[in-house]
Tab-separated table of C-alpha atoms in Angstrom:
chain	number	residue	atom	x	y	z
A	1331	MET	CA	0.000	0.000	0.000
A	1332	ARG	CA	2.850	2.352	0.820
A	1333	PHE	CA	4.442	1.626	-2.554
A	1334	LEU	CA	1.187	2.594	-4.288
A	1335	ASN	CA	0.974	5.844	-2.337
A	1336	ASP	CA	4.599	6.614	-3.190
A	1337	PHE	CA	3.915	5.861	-6.861
A	1338	VAL	CA	0.892	8.211	-6.972
A	1339	THR	CA	2.948	10.935	-5.290
A	1340	ASP	CA	5.825	10.413	-7.734
A	1341	LEU	CA	3.419	10.441	-10.683
A	1342	ARG	CA	1.880	13.751	-9.638
A	1343	PHE	CA	5.310	15.267	-9.109
A	1344	ALA	CA	6.501	13.972	-12.508
A	1345	LEU	CA	3.448	15.469	-14.252
A	1346	ARG	CA	4.081	18.856	-12.622
A	1347	LEU	CA	7.763	18.708	-13.506
A	1348	LEU	CA	7.159	17.757	-17.149
A	1349	TYR	CA	4.517	20.473	-17.476
A	1350	LYS	CA	6.886	22.998	-15.919
A	1351	SER	CA	9.566	22.072	-18.495
A	1352	ILE	CA	7.129	21.830	-21.398
A	1353	GLY	CA	9.745	22.647	-24.053
A	1354	PHE	CA	12.085	19.907	-22.883
A	1355	SER	CA	9.165	17.473	-22.501
A	1356	MET	CA	7.895	18.065	-26.052
A	1357	VAL	CA	11.345	17.659	-27.623
A	1358	ALA	CA	12.005	14.442	-25.692
A	1359	MET	CA	8.533	13.000	-26.355
A	1360	LEU	CA	8.596	13.765	-30.081
A	1361	SER	CA	12.096	12.323	-30.462
A	1362	LEU	CA	11.000	9.074	-28.830
A	1363	ALA	CA	7.583	9.091	-30.530
A	1364	LEU	CA	9.122	9.249	-34.008
A	1365	GLY	CA	11.358	6.272	-33.242
A	1366	ILE	CA	8.573	4.287	-31.576
A	1367	GLY	CA	6.060	5.190	-34.301
A	1368	ALA	CA	8.411	4.142	-37.104
A	1369	SER	CA	9.219	0.875	-35.313
A	1370	SER	CA	5.529	0.148	-34.697
A	1371	ALA	CA	4.577	0.921	-38.301
A	1372	ILE	CA	7.218	-1.435	-39.703
A	1373	PHE	CA	6.371	-4.071	-37.086
A	1374	SER	CA	2.731	-3.935	-38.224
A	1375	LEU	CA	3.978	-4.739	-41.732
A	1376	VAL	CA	6.242	-7.548	-40.494
A	1377	TYR	CA	3.485	-9.008	-38.304
A	1378	ALA	CA	0.906	-8.956	-41.098
A	1379	VAL	CA	3.210	-10.350	-43.793
A	1380	LEU	CA	5.513	-12.746	-41.914
A	1381	ILE	CA	3.686	-13.755	-38.717
A	1382	ASP	CA	-0.031	-13.757	-39.588
A	1383	PRO	CA	-0.310	-13.359	-43.374
A	1384	TYR	CA	-3.178	-15.734	-44.209
A	1385	PRO	CA	-6.585	-16.645	-42.773
A	1386	TYR	CA	-6.257	-20.224	-44.037
A	1387	LYS	CA	-6.074	-23.297	-41.792
A	1388	ASN	CA	-2.494	-24.243	-40.850
A	1389	SER	CA	-1.215	-21.804	-43.460
A	1390	ASP	CA	2.401	-22.330	-42.363
A	1391	HIS	CA	2.107	-25.917	-43.667
A	1392	ILE	CA	0.664	-24.964	-47.080
A	1393	VAL	CA	3.250	-25.704	-49.775
A	1394	ALA	CA	3.752	-25.038	-53.477
A	1395	PRO	CA	5.619	-27.572	-55.684
A	1396	THR	CA	8.304	-25.784	-57.728
A	1397	PHE	CA	11.157	-26.999	-59.934
A	1398	SER	CA	14.482	-26.040	-61.463
A	1399	ASP	CA	16.203	-27.742	-64.406
A	1400	LYS	CA	19.671	-27.900	-65.979
A	1401	ARG	CA	18.922	-24.966	-68.288
A	1402	GLY	CA	18.276	-22.743	-65.289
A	1403	ASP	CA	14.522	-22.606	-65.830
A	1404	GLN	CA	12.419	-22.641	-62.693
A	1405	GLY	CA	8.806	-22.190	-61.689
A	1406	ARG	CA	5.691	-24.003	-60.548
A	1407	ILE	CA	4.917	-27.586	-61.502
A	1408	TRP	CA	1.330	-28.043	-62.624
A	1409	TYR	CA	-0.441	-31.404	-62.554
A	1410	THR	CA	-3.166	-33.058	-64.590
A	1411	ILE	CA	-6.360	-34.063	-62.826
A	1412	PRO	CA	-5.555	-37.830	-62.871
A	1413	ASP	CA	-2.098	-37.137	-61.416
A	1414	PHE	CA	-3.582	-34.810	-58.791
A	1415	LEU	CA	-6.013	-37.540	-57.727
A	1416	GLU	CA	-3.113	-39.988	-57.420
A	1417	ILE	CA	-1.086	-37.556	-55.307
A	1418	LYS	CA	-4.088	-36.869	-53.098
A	1419	GLN	CA	-4.698	-40.581	-52.566
A	1420	ASP	CA	-1.153	-41.964	-52.311
A	1421	SER	CA	1.006	-39.210	-50.807
A	1422	LYS	CA	2.543	-40.102	-47.444
A	1423	THR	CA	3.883	-36.600	-46.759
A	1424	LEU	CA	0.935	-34.415	-47.782
A	1425	GLU	CA	-2.114	-34.167	-45.554
A	1426	ASP	CA	-4.230	-32.825	-48.420
A	1427	ALA	CA	-3.966	-31.045	-51.773
A	1428	PHE	CA	-6.229	-29.064	-54.087
A	1429	LEU	CA	-6.265	-27.628	-57.603
A	1430	ALA	CA	-7.008	-24.009	-58.538
A	1431	ASP	CA	-7.539	-23.230	-62.228
A	1432	ASP	CA	-7.813	-19.592	-63.353
A	1433	ARG	CA	-10.973	-18.728	-65.281
A	1434	ALA	CA	-12.076	-15.589	-67.121
A	1435	PHE	CA	-15.767	-14.760	-66.875
A	1436	VAL	CA	-18.084	-12.019	-68.043
A	1437	ALA	CA	-20.861	-11.368	-65.542
A	1438	SER	CA	-23.973	-10.509	-67.535
A	1439	SER	CA	-26.285	-9.967	-64.551
A	1440	GLY	CA	-26.863	-6.213	-64.362
A	1441	LEU	CA	-24.077	-4.236	-66.012
A	1442	PRO	CA	-21.661	-6.515	-67.954
A	1443	GLU	CA	-18.422	-6.847	-66.030
A	1444	SER	CA	-15.180	-8.719	-66.597
A	1445	VAL	CA	-14.780	-11.100	-63.669
A	1446	LYS	CA	-11.730	-13.061	-62.548
A	1447	GLY	CA	-12.664	-16.558	-61.473
A	1448	ILE	CA	-11.064	-19.697	-60.099
A	1449	ALA	CA	-12.270	-23.247	-60.583
A	1450	TYR	CA	-11.504	-25.126	-57.368
A	1451	SER	CA	-11.336	-28.856	-56.849
A	1452	PRO	CA	-14.323	-29.744	-54.604
A	1453	ASN	CA	-12.167	-30.082	-51.464
A	1454	ALA	CA	-10.541	-26.632	-51.728
A	1455	PHE	CA	-12.720	-24.745	-49.252
A	1456	GLU	CA	-12.421	-27.570	-46.728
A	1457	PHE	CA	-8.639	-27.390	-47.255
A	1458	MET	CA	-8.673	-23.637	-46.576
A	1459	GLY	CA	-10.844	-23.980	-43.485
A	1460	VAL	CA	-12.357	-20.499	-43.867
A	1461	PRO	CA	-16.161	-20.440	-43.433
A	1462	ALA	CA	-18.357	-18.105	-45.453
A	1463	ILE	CA	-19.523	-14.916	-43.742
A	1464	LEU	CA	-22.881	-15.327	-45.483
A	1465	GLY	CA	-24.349	-18.553	-46.825
A	1466	ARG	CA	-21.851	-21.395	-47.220
A	1467	THR	CA	-19.045	-22.661	-49.426
A	1468	PHE	CA	-19.252	-25.720	-51.661
A	1469	GLY	CA	-17.684	-29.055	-50.799
A	1470	ILE	CA	-17.408	-32.661	-51.857
A	1471	ASN	CA	-21.018	-33.367	-50.833
A	1472	ASP	CA	-22.259	-30.785	-53.351
A	1473	ILE	CA	-20.553	-32.551	-56.244
A	1474	LEU	CA	-22.519	-35.730	-56.970
A	1475	SER	CA	-20.790	-36.132	-60.329
A	1476	PRO	CA	-17.160	-34.879	-60.106
A	1477	SER	CA	-16.810	-34.803	-63.903
A	1478	ALA	CA	-19.939	-32.638	-64.286
A	1479	PRO	CA	-20.349	-30.480	-61.152
A	1480	PRO	CA	-23.458	-28.318	-60.669
A	1481	ARG	CA	-23.368	-24.642	-61.627
A	1482	ILE	CA	-22.844	-23.190	-58.181
A	1483	ALA	CA	-20.587	-20.326	-57.134
A	1484	VAL	CA	-19.069	-18.655	-54.102
A	1485	ILE	CA	-18.243	-14.969	-54.489
A	1486	SER	CA	-15.601	-12.749	-52.907
A	1487	TYR	CA	-16.394	-10.054	-50.377
A	1488	LEU	CA	-15.218	-7.253	-52.695
A	1489	PHE	CA	-17.257	-8.589	-55.635
A	1490	TRP	CA	-20.316	-8.814	-53.386
A	1491	GLN	CA	-19.784	-5.178	-52.363
A	1492	ARG	CA	-19.076	-3.988	-55.896
A	1493	HIS	CA	-21.543	-5.972	-57.994
A	1494	PHE	CA	-24.402	-6.542	-55.540
A	1495	ASN	CA	-24.071	-3.479	-53.262
A	1496	ALA	CA	-23.558	-5.818	-50.275
A	1497	ASP	CA	-27.131	-7.109	-50.548
A	1498	PRO	CA	-27.512	-10.001	-48.031
A	1499	ARG	CA	-30.421	-11.396	-50.072
A	1500	VAL	CA	-28.031	-12.441	-52.842
A	1501	ILE	CA	-27.658	-15.964	-51.370
A	1502	GLY	CA	-29.632	-18.445	-53.469
A	1503	LYS	CA	-29.935	-16.063	-56.399
A	1504	THR	CA	-28.277	-16.692	-59.748
A	1505	ILE	CA	-25.497	-14.879	-61.535
A	1506	GLU	CA	-24.904	-15.192	-65.260
A	1507	LEU	CA	-21.288	-16.017	-66.087
A	1508	ASN	CA	-20.347	-16.517	-69.734
A	1509	HIS	CA	-24.065	-16.924	-70.561
A	1510	GLU	CA	-24.542	-19.689	-67.971
A	1511	LEU	CA	-26.516	-19.307	-64.736
A	1512	TYR	CA	-24.736	-20.118	-61.458
A	1513	THR	CA	-26.480	-20.271	-58.076
A	1514	ILE	CA	-24.695	-18.191	-55.426
A	1515	LEU	CA	-24.039	-20.317	-52.333
A	1516	GLY	CA	-22.085	-17.911	-50.156
A	1517	ILE	CA	-19.670	-15.038	-49.656
A	1518	VAL	CA	-16.142	-15.483	-48.305
A	1519	PRO	CA	-14.613	-13.090	-45.705
A	1520	PRO	CA	-12.679	-9.962	-46.778
A	1521	ARG	CA	-9.273	-11.606	-46.162
A	1522	PHE	CA	-10.080	-14.581	-48.415
A	1523	THR	CA	-8.521	-13.193	-51.605
A	1524	TRP	CA	-6.856	-16.237	-53.190
A	1525	ALA	CA	-5.383	-15.021	-56.515
A	1526	ASP	CA	-7.630	-11.930	-56.210
A	1527	ALA	CA	-10.533	-13.879	-57.700
A	1528	ASP	CA	-14.104	-12.561	-57.705
A	1529	VAL	CA	-15.901	-15.865	-58.223
A	1530	TYR	CA	-15.098	-19.450	-57.192
A	1531	VAL	CA	-16.745	-22.361	-59.029
A	1532	PRO	CA	-16.259	-26.163	-58.857
A	1533	LEU	CA	-13.603	-27.686	-61.114
A	1534	PRO	CA	-14.802	-30.655	-63.211
A	1535	LEU	CA	-12.585	-33.609	-62.253
A	1536	ARG	CA	-12.631	-35.491	-65.547
A	1537	PRO	CA	-10.338	-38.552	-65.336
A	1538	ASP	CA	-9.251	-38.110	-68.964
A	1539	ALA	CA	-8.380	-34.396	-68.654
A	1540	LEU	CA	-4.735	-33.690	-69.480
A	1541	LYS	CA	-4.691	-29.932	-68.926
A	1542	PRO	CA	-2.041	-29.107	-66.259
A	1543	ILE	CA	-3.391	-27.090	-63.322
A	1544	PRO	CA	-1.619	-25.437	-60.350
A	1545	LEU	CA	-1.579	-27.620	-57.237
A	1546	MET	CA	-1.194	-26.595	-53.614
A	1547	GLY	CA	-0.668	-29.022	-50.750
A	1548	ARG	CA	-0.469	-29.119	-46.991
A	1549	ALA	CA	2.445	-30.967	-45.428
A	1550	LYS	CA	1.617	-33.332	-42.601
A	1551	PRO	CA	2.626	-32.147	-39.102
A	1552	GLY	CA	6.261	-32.929	-38.381
A	1553	VAL	CA	7.116	-33.706	-42.023
A	1554	ARG	CA	10.101	-31.766	-43.384
A	1555	LEU	CA	9.902	-29.995	-46.731
A	1556	GLU	CA	12.809	-32.112	-47.983
A	1557	ALA	CA	10.696	-35.244	-47.454
A	1558	VAL	CA	7.768	-33.744	-49.381
A	1559	SER	CA	10.126	-32.701	-52.191
A	1560	ALA	CA	11.667	-36.186	-52.373
A	1561	GLU	CA	8.293	-37.920	-52.544
A	1562	LEU	CA	6.905	-35.554	-55.185
A	1563	GLN	CA	10.155	-35.901	-57.162
A	1564	VAL	CA	9.561	-39.653	-57.510
A	1565	MET	CA	5.862	-39.288	-58.303
A	1566	THR	CA	6.351	-36.450	-60.797
A	1567	GLU	CA	9.138	-38.315	-62.620
A	1568	ARG	CA	6.689	-41.182	-63.084
A	1569	PHE	CA	4.014	-38.790	-64.369
A	1570	ALA	CA	6.577	-37.235	-66.746
A	1571	LYS	CA	7.279	-40.630	-68.327
A	1572	GLN	CA	3.565	-41.056	-69.022
A	1573	ASN	CA	3.055	-37.474	-70.299
A	1574	PRO	CA	6.474	-36.100	-71.351
A	1575	ASN	CA	4.975	-33.031	-73.046
A	1576	ILE	CA	3.343	-31.797	-69.847
A	1577	TYR	CA	6.114	-31.986	-67.259
A	1578	PRO	CA	9.649	-30.509	-67.326
A	1579	LYS	CA	12.624	-32.669	-68.299
A	1580	GLU	CA	15.552	-33.476	-65.975
A	1581	PHE	CA	14.184	-31.315	-63.207
A	1582	ARG	CA	14.825	-31.036	-59.504
A	1583	MET	CA	11.754	-30.674	-57.303
A	1584	ARG	CA	11.686	-28.084	-54.541
A	1585	VAL	CA	8.638	-27.689	-52.331
A	1586	GLN	CA	8.303	-24.208	-50.785
A	1587	ARG	CA	6.082	-22.876	-48.054
A	1588	LEU	CA	3.339	-20.596	-49.349
A	1589	ASN	CA	4.866	-17.418	-47.928
A	1590	ASP	CA	8.396	-18.311	-49.094
A	1591	TRP	CA	7.088	-18.934	-52.601
A	1592	LEU	CA	5.086	-15.687	-52.761
A	1593	LEU	CA	7.535	-13.348	-51.007
A	1594	GLY	CA	10.937	-14.751	-51.906
A	1595	LYS	CA	13.748	-12.396	-50.887
A	1596	PHE	CA	11.278	-9.702	-49.780
A	1597	GLN	CA	11.092	-11.454	-46.393
A	1598	GLY	CA	14.730	-10.546	-45.776
A	1599	THR	CA	14.053	-6.979	-46.898
A	1600	LEU	CA	11.313	-6.622	-44.284
A	1601	LEU	CA	13.584	-7.871	-41.500
A	1602	ILE	CA	16.357	-5.487	-42.587
A	1603	LEU	CA	13.817	-2.650	-42.560
A	1604	LEU	CA	12.709	-3.604	-39.035
A	1605	ALA	CA	16.348	-3.660	-37.900
A	1606	ALA	CA	16.886	-0.235	-39.492
A	1607	VAL	CA	13.981	1.403	-37.645
A	1608	GLY	CA	15.148	-0.368	-34.476
A	1609	PHE	CA	18.517	1.334	-34.932
A	1610	LEU	CA	16.669	4.628	-35.459
A	1611	LEU	CA	14.865	4.052	-32.150
A	1612	LEU	CA	18.209	3.438	-30.407
A	1613	ILE	CA	19.485	6.763	-31.753
A	1614	ALA	CA	16.334	8.486	-30.454
A	1615	CYS	CA	16.826	6.834	-27.044
A	1616	GLY	CA	20.439	8.006	-27.018
A	1617	ASN	CA	19.419	11.589	-27.780
A	1618	VAL	CA	16.751	11.586	-25.072
A	1619	SER	CA	19.217	10.049	-22.589
A	1620	ILE	CA	21.595	12.946	-23.218
A	1621	LEU	CA	18.745	15.402	-22.590
A	1622	LEU	CA	17.752	13.598	-19.382
A	1623	LEU	CA	21.359	13.527	-18.132
A	1624	ALA	CA	21.709	17.233	-18.818
A	1625	LYS	CA	18.485	17.878	-16.937
A	1626	ALA	CA	19.573	15.634	-14.057
A	1627	GLY	CA	22.786	17.631	-13.790
A	1628	ALA	CA	20.738	20.796	-13.425
A	1629	ARG	CA	18.684	19.111	-10.667
A	1630	GLN	CA	21.643	18.019	-8.519
A	1631	LYS	CA	20.893	20.701	-5.929
A	1632	GLU	CA	17.225	19.623	-5.704
A	1633	ILE	CA	18.202	15.946	-5.304
A	1634	ALA	CA	20.811	16.840	-2.652
A	1635	VAL	CA	18.167	18.746	-0.664
A	1636	ARG	CA	15.760	15.760	-0.856
A	1637	VAL	CA	18.486	13.402	0.388
A	1638	SER	CA	19.401	15.755	3.240
A	1639	LEU	CA	15.728	15.829	4.270
A	1640	GLY	CA	15.719	12.035	4.628
A	1641	ALA	CA	14.804	10.729	1.171
A	1642	SER	CA	16.340	7.302	0.610
A	1643	ARG	CA	18.373	6.399	-2.456
A	1644	ARG	CA	15.552	4.042	-3.540
A	1645	ARG	CA	12.934	6.835	-3.378
A	1646	VAL	CA	15.096	9.208	-5.420
A	1647	ILE	CA	15.713	6.544	-8.082
A	1648	GLN	CA	11.998	5.636	-8.062
A	1649	GLN	CA	11.089	9.280	-8.660
A	1650	LEU	CA	13.511	9.615	-11.573
A	1651	LEU	CA	12.310	6.327	-13.106
A	1652	THR	CA	8.686	7.466	-12.817
A	1653	GLU	CA	9.508	10.609	-14.778
A	1654	SER	CA	11.334	8.589	-17.436
A	1655	VAL	CA	8.571	5.968	-17.786
A	1656	LEU	CA	5.874	8.648	-17.938
A	1657	LEU	CA	7.799	10.342	-20.719
A	1658	SER	CA	8.201	7.087	-22.658
A	1659	PHE	CA	4.518	6.115	-22.257
A	1660	ALA	CA	3.435	9.511	-23.550
A	1661	ALA	CA	5.829	9.017	-26.475
A	1662	GLY	CA	4.396	5.522	-26.990
A	1663	PHE	CA	0.852	6.908	-27.209
A	1664	ILE	CA	1.968	9.456	-29.802
A	1665	GLY	CA	3.915	6.666	-31.536
A	1666	VAL	CA	0.730	4.589	-31.912
A	1667	LEU	CA	-0.966	7.586	-33.546
A	1668	ILE	CA	2.006	8.018	-35.887
A	1669	ALA	CA	1.884	4.313	-36.785
A	1670	TYR	CA	-1.904	4.406	-37.252
A	1671	HIS	CA	-1.613	7.179	-39.829
A	1672	GLY	CA	1.707	5.977	-41.246
A	1673	VAL	CA	0.732	2.375	-42.045
A	1674	PRO	CA	-1.790	3.304	-44.799
A	1675	ALA	CA	0.843	5.573	-46.358
A	1676	ILE	CA	3.398	2.730	-46.356
A	1677	VAL	CA	0.870	0.334	-47.916
A	1678	ALA	CA	-0.012	2.899	-50.604
A	1679	LEU	CA	3.668	3.252	-51.566
A	1680	MET	CA	4.261	-0.499	-51.864
A	1681	PRO	CA	4.039	-2.247	-55.273
A	1682	GLU	CA	0.653	-3.960	-55.656
A	1683	TYR	CA	1.821	-7.579	-55.539
A	1684	SER	CA	4.789	-7.190	-53.182
A	1685	VAL	CA	2.877	-8.763	-50.263
A	1686	PRO	CA	-0.064	-11.194	-50.056
A	1687	HIS	CA	-3.401	-9.414	-50.375
A	1688	GLU	CA	-4.688	-11.601	-47.534
A	1689	ALA	CA	-2.350	-9.802	-45.133
A	1690	ALA	CA	-4.224	-7.357	-42.882
A	1691	ILE	CA	-1.646	-4.582	-42.510
A	1692	GLN	CA	-3.002	-2.437	-39.693
A	1693	VAL	CA	-2.400	-1.290	-36.145
A	1694	ASN	CA	-3.924	-4.206	-34.246
A	1695	ARG	CA	-3.634	-5.606	-30.724
A	1696	ALA	CA	-0.246	-7.187	-31.410
A	1697	VAL	CA	1.143	-3.858	-32.660
A	1698	VAL	CA	-0.202	-1.998	-29.608
A	1699	LEU	CA	1.382	-4.602	-27.295
A	1700	PHE	CA	4.662	-4.258	-29.210
A	1701	THR	CA	4.476	-0.474	-28.799
A	1702	PHE	CA	3.776	-0.869	-25.082
A	1703	ALA	CA	6.761	-3.211	-24.727
A	1704	ILE	CA	9.234	-0.901	-26.448
A	1705	SER	CA	7.835	2.049	-24.478
A	1706	VAL	CA	8.646	0.166	-21.263
A	1707	LEU	CA	12.125	-0.677	-22.553
A	1708	THR	CA	12.862	2.889	-23.625
A	1709	GLY	CA	11.654	4.099	-20.228
């Protein structure tokens, strides 16, 4: 109880002192706030892109099969539907896999509009594990005949806003795509933006189809990427012997995590940027420390009087720490405001496809906690 009373007394004294030296207080707070705000803004980018980039189930286990060959060519390996079905059934390292085939549609309902679509294998939404915010998604139970699926569709949140004015009564209605009517089953959440598609329809799984289609998989828990690569190497070499015109020749398989495949070297750039603003924060802390030391030197007489009147060394240090922490918390609050307004500016300056569109780059709870933590450390 005594400690609490001492803290309240110290806090009141610190507020009076900072208000009395308003010029010094503003310079110190703004110096720290700029460093904290810059660090928080970049951390919000790092958190959204590297720590929590996707809303999909176990997204850190989602993998993309890629290849490189002797000529130096590299890229994704696409699979035919029969080969996909074999991988899905026989793989010992993949928990699941799905196909996603790009489609171009013209929506004729209302004003004609060019629409980007994706044809998903029936298990894709179950693979993603993201429920619809309105209605439902389609699944294996909706596809009685895999080779001739029904004309059903799931639409994106942005397309629902843009084309249907966010009308909740759109579920169960039809939309005309390429002169064919599709029944709308549901609407996916705003962060579900796979390939920036507007419409998702079922992919016909014809066993004789030889068109190669992009495949994504999910590695089983505890399975290393090298093991997935080795297994797919063997399976894909067998597929290549059966269909040599579809698969690359003399290739080396490399399975990459979804974020590694999409971001590449940009991940390192983000970490370097975070280190750079961290260094900027250290410089700001150094400048404020110099100001505080100069001020402490000017207060030597005051501190000597307090000691002579019976103040213990602990109470004097507690008072000085209270002033420092109060200053850093005020700077942290301003830093959050700087980050809040700075993050949209950073996002606007970034190239469109430099980060996943699923990433929610914003000042969220994690960013506020980060700001609080560095405010405590700077104090």
